[in-house]
CSV table of C-alpha atoms and ligand atoms in Angstrom, one decimal:
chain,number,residue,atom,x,y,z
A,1,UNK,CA,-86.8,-24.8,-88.5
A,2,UNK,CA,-88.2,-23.0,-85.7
A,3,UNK,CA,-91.9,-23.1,-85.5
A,4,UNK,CA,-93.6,-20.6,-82.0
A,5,UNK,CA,-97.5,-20.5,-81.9
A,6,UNK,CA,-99.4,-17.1,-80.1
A,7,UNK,CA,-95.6,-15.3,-80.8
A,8,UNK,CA,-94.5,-12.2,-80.2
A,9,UNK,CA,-94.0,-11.1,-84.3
A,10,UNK,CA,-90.6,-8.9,-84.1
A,11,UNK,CA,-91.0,-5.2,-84.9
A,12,UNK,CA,-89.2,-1.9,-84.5
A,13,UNK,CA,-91.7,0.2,-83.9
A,14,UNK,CA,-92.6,-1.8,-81.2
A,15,UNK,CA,-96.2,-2.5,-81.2
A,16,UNK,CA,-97.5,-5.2,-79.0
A,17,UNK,CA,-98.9,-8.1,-81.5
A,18,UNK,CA,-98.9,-12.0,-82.2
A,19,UNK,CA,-99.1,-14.1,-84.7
A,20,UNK,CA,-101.4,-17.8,-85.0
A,21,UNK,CA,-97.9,-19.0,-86.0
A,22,UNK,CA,-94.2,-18.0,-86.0
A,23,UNK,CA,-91.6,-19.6,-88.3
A,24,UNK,CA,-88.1,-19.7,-89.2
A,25,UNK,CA,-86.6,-21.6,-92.0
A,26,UNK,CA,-83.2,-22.4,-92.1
A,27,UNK,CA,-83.1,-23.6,-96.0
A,28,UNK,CA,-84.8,-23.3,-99.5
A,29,UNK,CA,-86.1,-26.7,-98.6
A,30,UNK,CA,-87.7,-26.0,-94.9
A,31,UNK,CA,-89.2,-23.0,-97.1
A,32,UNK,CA,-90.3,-24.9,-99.2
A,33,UNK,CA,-91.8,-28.0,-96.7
A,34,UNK,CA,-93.7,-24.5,-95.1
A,35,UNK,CA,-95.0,-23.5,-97.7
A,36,UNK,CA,-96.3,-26.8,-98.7
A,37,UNK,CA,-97.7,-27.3,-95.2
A,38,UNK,CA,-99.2,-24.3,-95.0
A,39,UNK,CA,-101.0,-23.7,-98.5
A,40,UNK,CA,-103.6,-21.3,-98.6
A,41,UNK,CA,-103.0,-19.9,-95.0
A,42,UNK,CA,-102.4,-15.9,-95.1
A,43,UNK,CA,-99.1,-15.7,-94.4
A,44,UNK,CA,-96.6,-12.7,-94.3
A,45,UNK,CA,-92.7,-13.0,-94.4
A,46,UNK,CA,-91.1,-10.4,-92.3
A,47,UNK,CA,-87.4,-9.2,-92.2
A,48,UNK,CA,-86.7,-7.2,-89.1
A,49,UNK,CA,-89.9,-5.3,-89.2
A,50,UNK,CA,-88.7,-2.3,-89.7
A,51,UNK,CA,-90.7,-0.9,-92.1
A,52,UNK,CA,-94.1,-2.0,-90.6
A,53,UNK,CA,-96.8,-0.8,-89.1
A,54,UNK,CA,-98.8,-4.1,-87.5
A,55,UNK,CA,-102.4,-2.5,-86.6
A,56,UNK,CA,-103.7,-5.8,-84.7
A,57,UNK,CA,-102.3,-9.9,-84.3
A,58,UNK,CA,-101.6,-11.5,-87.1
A,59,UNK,CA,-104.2,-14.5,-87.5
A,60,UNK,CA,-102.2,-16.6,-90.1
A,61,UNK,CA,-98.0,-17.9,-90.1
A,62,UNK,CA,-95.8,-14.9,-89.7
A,63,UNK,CA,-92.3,-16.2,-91.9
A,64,UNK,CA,-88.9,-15.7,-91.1
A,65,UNK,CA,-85.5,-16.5,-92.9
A,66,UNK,CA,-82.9,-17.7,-90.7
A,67,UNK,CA,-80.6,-17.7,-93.9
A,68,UNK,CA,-77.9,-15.0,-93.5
A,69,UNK,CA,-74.8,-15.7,-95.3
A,70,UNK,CA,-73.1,-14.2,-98.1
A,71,UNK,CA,-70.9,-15.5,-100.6
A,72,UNK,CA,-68.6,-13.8,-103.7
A,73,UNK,CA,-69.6,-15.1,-106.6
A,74,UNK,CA,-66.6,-13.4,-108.4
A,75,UNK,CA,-64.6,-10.0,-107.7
A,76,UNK,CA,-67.4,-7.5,-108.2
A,77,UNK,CA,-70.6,-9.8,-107.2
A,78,UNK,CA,-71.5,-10.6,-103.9
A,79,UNK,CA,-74.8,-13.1,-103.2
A,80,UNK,CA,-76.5,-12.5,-99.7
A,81,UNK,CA,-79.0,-14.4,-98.7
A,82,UNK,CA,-82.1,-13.0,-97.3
A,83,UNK,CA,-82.0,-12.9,-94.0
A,84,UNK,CA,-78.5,-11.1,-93.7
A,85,UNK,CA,-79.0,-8.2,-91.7
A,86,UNK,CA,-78.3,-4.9,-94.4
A,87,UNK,CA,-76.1,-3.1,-92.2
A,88,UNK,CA,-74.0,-6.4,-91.3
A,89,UNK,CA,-73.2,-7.2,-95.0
A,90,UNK,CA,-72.2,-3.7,-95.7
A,91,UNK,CA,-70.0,-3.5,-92.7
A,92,UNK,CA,-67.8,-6.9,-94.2
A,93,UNK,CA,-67.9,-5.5,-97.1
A,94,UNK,CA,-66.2,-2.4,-96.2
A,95,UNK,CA,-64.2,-3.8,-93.8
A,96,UNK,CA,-63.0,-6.6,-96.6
A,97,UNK,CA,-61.8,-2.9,-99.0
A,98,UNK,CA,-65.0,-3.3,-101.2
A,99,UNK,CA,-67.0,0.2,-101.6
A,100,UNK,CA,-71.0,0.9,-103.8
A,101,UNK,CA,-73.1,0.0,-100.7
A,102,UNK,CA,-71.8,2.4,-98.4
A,103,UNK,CA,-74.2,4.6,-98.3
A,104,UNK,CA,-76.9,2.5,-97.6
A,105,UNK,CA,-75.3,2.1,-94.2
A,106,UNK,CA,-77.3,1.9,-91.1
A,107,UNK,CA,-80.5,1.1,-93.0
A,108,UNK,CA,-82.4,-1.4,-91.1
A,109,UNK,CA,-83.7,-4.4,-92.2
A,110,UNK,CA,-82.6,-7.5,-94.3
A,111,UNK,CA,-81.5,-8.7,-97.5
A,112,UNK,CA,-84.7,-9.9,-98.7
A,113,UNK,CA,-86.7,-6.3,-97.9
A,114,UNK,CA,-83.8,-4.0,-99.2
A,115,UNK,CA,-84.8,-5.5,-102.8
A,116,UNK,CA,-88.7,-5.5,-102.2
A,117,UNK,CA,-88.7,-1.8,-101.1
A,118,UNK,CA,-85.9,-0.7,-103.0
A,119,UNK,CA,-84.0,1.0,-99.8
A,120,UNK,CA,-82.2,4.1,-100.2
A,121,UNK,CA,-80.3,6.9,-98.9
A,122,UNK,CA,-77.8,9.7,-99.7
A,123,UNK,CA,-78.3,9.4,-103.5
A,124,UNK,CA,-78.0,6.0,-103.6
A,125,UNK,CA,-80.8,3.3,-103.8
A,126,UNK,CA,-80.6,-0.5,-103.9
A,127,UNK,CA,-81.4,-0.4,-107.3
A,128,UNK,CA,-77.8,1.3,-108.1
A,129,UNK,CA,-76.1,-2.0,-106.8
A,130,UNK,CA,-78.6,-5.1,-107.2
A,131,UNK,CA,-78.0,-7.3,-110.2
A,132,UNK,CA,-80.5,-9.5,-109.6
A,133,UNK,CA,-83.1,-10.9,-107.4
A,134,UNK,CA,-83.4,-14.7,-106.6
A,135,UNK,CA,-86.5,-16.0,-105.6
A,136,UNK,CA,-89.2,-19.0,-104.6
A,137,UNK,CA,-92.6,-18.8,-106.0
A,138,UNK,CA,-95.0,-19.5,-103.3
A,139,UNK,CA,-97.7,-21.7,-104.9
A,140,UNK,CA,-95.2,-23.7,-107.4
A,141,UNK,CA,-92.5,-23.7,-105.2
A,142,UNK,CA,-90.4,-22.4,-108.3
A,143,UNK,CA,-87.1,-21.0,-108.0
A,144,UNK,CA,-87.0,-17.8,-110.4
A,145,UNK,CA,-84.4,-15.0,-111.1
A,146,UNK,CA,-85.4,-11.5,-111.5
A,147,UNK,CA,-83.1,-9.0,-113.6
A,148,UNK,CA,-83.0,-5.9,-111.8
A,149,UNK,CA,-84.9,-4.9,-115.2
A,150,UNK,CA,-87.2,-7.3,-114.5
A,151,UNK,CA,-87.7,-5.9,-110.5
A,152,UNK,CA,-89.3,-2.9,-112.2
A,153,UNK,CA,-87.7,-0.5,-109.1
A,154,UNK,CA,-89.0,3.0,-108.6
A,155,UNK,CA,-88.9,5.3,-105.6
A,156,UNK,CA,-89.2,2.9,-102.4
A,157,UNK,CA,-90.8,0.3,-104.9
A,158,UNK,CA,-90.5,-2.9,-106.9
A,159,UNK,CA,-93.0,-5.5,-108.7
A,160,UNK,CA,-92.6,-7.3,-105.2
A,161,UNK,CA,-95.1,-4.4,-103.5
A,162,UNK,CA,-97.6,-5.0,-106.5
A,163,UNK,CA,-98.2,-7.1,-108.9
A,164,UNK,CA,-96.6,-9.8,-107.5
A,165,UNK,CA,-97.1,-8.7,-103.9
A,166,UNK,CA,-97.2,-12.1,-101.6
A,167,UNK,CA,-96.3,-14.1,-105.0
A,168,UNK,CA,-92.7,-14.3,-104.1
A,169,UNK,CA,-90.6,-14.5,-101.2
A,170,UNK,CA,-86.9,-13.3,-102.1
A,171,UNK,CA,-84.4,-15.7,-101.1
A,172,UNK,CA,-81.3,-13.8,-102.0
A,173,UNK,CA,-79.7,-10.9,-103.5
A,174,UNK,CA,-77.1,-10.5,-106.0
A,175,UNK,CA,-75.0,-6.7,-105.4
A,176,UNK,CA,-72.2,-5.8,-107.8
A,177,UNK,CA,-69.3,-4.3,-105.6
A,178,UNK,CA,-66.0,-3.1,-106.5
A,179,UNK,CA,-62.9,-3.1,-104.8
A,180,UNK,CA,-62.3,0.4,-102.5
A,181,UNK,CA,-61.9,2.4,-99.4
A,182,UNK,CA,-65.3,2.9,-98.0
A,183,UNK,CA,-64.8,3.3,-94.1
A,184,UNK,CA,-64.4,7.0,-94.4
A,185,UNK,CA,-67.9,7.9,-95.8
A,186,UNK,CA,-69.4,4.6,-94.1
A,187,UNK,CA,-68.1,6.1,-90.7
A,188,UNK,CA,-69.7,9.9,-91.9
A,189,UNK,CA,-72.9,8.2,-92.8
A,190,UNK,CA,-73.3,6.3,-89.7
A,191,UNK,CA,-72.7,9.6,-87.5
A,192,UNK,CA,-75.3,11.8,-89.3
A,193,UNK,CA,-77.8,9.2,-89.5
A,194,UNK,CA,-77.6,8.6,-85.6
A,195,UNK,CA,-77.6,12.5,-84.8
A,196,UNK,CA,-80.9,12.4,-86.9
A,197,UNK,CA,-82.6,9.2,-86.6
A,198,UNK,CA,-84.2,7.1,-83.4
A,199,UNK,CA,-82.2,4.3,-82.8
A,200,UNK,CA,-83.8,1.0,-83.6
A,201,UNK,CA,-84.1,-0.9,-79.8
A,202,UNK,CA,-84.0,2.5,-78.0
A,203,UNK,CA,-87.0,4.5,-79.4
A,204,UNK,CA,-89.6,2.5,-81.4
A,205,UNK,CA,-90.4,3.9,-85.1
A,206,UNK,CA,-90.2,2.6,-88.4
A,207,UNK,CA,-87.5,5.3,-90.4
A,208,UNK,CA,-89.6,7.7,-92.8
A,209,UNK,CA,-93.2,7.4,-92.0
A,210,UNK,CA,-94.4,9.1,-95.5
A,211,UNK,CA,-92.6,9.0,-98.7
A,212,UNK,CA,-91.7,12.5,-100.4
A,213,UNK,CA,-94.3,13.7,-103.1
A,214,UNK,CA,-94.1,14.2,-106.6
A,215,UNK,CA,-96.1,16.7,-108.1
A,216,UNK,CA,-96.7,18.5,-111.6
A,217,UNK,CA,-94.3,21.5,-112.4
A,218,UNK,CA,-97.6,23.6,-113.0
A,219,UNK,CA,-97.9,23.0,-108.8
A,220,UNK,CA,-94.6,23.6,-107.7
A,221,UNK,CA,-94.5,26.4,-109.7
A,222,UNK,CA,-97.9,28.1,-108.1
A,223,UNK,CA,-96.2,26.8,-104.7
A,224,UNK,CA,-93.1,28.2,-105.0
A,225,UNK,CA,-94.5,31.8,-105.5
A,226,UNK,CA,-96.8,31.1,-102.0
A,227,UNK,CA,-93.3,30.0,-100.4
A,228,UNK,CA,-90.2,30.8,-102.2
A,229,UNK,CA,-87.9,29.1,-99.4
A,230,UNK,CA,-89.9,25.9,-100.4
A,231,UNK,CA,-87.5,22.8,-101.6
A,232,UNK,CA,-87.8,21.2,-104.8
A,233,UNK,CA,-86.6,19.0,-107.1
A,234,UNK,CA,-87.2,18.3,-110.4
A,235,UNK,CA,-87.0,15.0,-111.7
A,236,UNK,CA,-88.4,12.7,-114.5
A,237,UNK,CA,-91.9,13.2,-116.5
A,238,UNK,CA,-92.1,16.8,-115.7
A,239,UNK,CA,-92.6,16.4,-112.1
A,240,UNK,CA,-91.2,17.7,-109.1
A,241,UNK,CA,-90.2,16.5,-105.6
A,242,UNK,CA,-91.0,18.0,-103.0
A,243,UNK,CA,-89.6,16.9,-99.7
A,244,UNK,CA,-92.1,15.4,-96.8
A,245,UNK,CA,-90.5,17.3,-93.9
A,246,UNK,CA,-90.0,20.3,-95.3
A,247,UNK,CA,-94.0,19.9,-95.7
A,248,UNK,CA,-94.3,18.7,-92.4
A,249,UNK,CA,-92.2,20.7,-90.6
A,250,UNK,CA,-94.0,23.7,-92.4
A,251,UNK,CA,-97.9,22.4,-90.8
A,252,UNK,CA,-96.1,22.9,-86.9
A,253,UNK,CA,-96.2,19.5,-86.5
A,254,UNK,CA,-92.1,18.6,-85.4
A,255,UNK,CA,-92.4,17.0,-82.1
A,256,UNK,CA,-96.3,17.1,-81.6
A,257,UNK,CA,-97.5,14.3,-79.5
A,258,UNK,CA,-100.8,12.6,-79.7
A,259,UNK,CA,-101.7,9.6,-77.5
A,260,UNK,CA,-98.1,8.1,-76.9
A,261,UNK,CA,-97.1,8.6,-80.7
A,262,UNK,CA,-94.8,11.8,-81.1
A,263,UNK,CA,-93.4,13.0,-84.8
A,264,UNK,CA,-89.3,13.0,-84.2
A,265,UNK,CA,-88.1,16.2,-83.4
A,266,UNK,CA,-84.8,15.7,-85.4
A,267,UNK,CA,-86.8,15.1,-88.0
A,268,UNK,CA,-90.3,15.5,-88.4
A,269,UNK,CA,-90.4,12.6,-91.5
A,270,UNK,CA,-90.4,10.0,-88.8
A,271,UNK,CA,-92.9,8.8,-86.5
A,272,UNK,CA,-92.0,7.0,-83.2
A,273,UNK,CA,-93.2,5.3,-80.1
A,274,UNK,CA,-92.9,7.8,-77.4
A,275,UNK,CA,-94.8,6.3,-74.6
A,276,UNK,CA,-96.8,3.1,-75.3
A,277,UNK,CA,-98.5,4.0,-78.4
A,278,UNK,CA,-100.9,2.4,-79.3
A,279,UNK,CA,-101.4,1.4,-83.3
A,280,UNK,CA,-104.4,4.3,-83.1
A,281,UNK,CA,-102.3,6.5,-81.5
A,282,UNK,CA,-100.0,6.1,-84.4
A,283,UNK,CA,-102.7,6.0,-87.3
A,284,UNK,CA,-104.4,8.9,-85.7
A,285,UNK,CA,-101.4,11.2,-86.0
A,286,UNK,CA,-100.0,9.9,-89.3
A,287,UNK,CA,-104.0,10.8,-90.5
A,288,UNK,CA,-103.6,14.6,-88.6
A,289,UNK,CA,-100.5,14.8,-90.5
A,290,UNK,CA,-102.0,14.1,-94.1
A,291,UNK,CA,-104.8,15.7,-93.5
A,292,UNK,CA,-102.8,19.2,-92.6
A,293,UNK,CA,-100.6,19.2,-95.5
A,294,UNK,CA,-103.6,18.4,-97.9
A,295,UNK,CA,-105.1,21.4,-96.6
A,296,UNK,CA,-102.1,24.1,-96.2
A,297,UNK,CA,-100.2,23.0,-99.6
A,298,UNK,CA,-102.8,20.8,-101.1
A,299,UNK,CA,-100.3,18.0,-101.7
A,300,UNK,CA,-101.4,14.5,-100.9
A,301,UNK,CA,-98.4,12.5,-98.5
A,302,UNK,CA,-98.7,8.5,-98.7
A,303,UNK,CA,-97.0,6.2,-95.9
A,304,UNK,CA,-93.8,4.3,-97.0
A,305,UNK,CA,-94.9,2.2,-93.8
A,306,UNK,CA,-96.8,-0.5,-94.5
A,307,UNK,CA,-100.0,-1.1,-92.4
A,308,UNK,CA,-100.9,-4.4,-91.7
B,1,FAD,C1,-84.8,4.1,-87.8
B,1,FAD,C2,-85.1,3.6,-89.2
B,1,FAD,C3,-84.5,4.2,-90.3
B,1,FAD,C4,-84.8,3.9,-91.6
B,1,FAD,N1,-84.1,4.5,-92.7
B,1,FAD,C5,-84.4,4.1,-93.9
B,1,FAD,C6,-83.7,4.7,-95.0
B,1,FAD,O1,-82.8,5.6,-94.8
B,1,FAD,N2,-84.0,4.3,-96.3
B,1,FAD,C7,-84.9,3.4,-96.5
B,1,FAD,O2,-85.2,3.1,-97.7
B,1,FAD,N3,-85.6,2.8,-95.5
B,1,FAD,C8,-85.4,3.1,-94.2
B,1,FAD,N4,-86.0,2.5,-93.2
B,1,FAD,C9,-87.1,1.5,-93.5
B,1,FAD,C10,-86.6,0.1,-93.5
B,1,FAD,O3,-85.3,0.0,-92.9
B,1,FAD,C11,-86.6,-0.6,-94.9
B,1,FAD,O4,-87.9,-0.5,-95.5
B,1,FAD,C12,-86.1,-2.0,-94.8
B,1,FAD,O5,-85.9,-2.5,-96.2
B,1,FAD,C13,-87.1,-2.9,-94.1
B,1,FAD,O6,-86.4,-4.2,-94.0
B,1,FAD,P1,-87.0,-5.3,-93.0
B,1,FAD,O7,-86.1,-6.5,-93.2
B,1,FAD,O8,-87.2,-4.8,-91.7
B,1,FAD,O9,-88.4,-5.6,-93.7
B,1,FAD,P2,-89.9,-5.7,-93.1
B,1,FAD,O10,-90.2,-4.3,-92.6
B,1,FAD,O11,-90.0,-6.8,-92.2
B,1,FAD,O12,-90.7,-5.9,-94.4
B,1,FAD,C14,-90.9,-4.9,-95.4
B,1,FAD,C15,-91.7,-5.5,-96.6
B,1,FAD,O13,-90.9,-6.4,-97.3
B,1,FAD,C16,-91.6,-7.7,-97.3
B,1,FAD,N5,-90.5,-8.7,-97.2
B,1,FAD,C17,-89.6,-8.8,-96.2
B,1,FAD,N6,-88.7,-9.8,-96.5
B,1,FAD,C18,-89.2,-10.4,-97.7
B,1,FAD,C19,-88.7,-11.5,-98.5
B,1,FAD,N7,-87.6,-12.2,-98.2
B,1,FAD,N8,-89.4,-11.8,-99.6
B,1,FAD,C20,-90.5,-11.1,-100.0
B,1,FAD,N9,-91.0,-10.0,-99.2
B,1,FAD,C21,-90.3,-9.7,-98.1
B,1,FAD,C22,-92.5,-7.7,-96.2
B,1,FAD,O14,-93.6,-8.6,-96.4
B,1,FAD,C23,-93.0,-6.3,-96.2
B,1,FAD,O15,-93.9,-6.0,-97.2
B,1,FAD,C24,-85.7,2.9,-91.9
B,1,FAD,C25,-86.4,2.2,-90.8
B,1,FAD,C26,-86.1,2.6,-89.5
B,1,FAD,C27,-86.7,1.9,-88.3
């Protein structure tokens, strides 16, 4: 294992921050020895950081999985293990004639994260394709298996993000595949995504800033005679999506800039680090953001980000 005090903790939205103690693990059993070692420390295990918003150093052992191979298990299952980069697996996969992940191309991240936030993308979320969910409990040092029943998956969401937030760390996935020509809509996806979308090591961000709101049909339906044009779409429990950017597009806020944080102007879902922002600078306009479509449509927008 590798083991870096006062590190730099990897992130792509490219805040400046350290942690007590970097590791990577190479094995179940150096994760295993680390977490034995390190009992009762706060800790956080990181993929590629992609999907976090670090407000200050870390004071505890940022974790890292240097475990990224995958194997088939038979023809339809594929087993990754955690710290496979996404994007890599789904380009052998494609490349090998097997097709279901495709659209979930050009997602960053790893293994491990896809399953705790339940990635998705063009109609087609992680939950579609993962069987199950392999795991190490953290203070029995356990191995346990999670159906995908068991992952309890929603919208950009599992049991790893709540009840048993910091409980677990996923060591692999399990994906059903199925034999098929993918490259054409891979190749589609990846072109509209990068006519859209910062590029991870070019502009720092973290994808969709907010996650798009549900709310009652009785809402939408006042809404929708204050702004017919306004896009919606129902789904289960007699609630509605409503899309984020539309709402944030609609406040005047695509490519506003505060401090060195600037909403995308290719779409205003996305947050990024223009010019040395700061955390605040980010927090500060994620916050103006909220705050404006609270008041104009009186719809409350969460961050898919995490702060930590
Ligand atoms: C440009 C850009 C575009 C994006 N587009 C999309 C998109 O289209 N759809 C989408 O869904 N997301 C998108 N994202 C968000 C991001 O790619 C996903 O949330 C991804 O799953 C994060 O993966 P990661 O490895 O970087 O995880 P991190 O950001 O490092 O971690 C995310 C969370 O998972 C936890 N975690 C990580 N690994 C493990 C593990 N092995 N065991 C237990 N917990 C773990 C972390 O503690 C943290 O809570 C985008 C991000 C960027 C920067």
């Amino acid at each position: 294992m590798n083991q870096c005090e006062n590190a730099s903790i990897p992130n792509t939205f490219g805040m400046d921050v350290k942690a007590r103690l970097f590791i990577e693990y190479y094995s179940l059993d150096e994760l295993r020895q680390v977490l034995r070692e390190h009992k009762g420390e706060p800790f956080l295990h990181i993929g590629q950081g992609s999907n976090l918003l670090f407000t200050k150093d870390f004071e505890g052992v940022i974790l890292h999985s240097g475990m990224a191979r995958a194997r088939f298990i038979d023809d339809e299952t594929v087993e990754a293990q955690n710290g496979l980069r996404l994007d890599d697996m789904i380009a052998q996969l494609t490349d090998m004639g097997y097709s279901g992940l495709e659209k979930l191309s050009l997602i960053p991240g790893e293994v491990g994260a896809s399953a705790v936030q339940n990635v998705g993308a063009y109609g087609v979320e992680a939950k579609d394709v993962i069987l199950r969910v392999n795991t190490i409990n953290v203070e029995t040092l356990e191995e346990r298996v999670f159906t995908n029943e068991e992952c309890r998956f929603g919208y950009r969401d599992s049991i790893f993000k709540h009840e048993l937030k910091g409980k677990y760390i996923v060591t692999s996935v399990v994906y059903k595949v199925k034999p098929g020509e993918a490259s054409k809509t891979r190749e589609e996806i990846i072109q509209t995504r990068m006519a859209k979308l910062p590029a991870v090591g070019e502009v720092g961000s973290a994808g969709s800033f907010f996650m798009n709101p549900f709310v009652p049909q009785q809402q939408a339906g006042e809404l929708l005679k204050r702004y017919p044009d306004m896009p919606h779409f129902p789904v289960e429990g007699g609630l509605v999506k409503i899309p984020a950017a539309w709402l944030i597009e609609q406040c005047g806020w695509k490519g506003k800039t505060l401090g060195g944080a600037q909403v995308w102007p290719k779409q205003p879902l996305v947050i990024v680090n223009a010019d040395h922002a700061t955390p605040e600078d980010i927090i500060d306009l994620a916050d103006a953001i909220s705050k404006s479509v609270k008041d104009k449509f009186g719809i409350t927008i969460s961050p898919e980000v995490n702060y930590i």
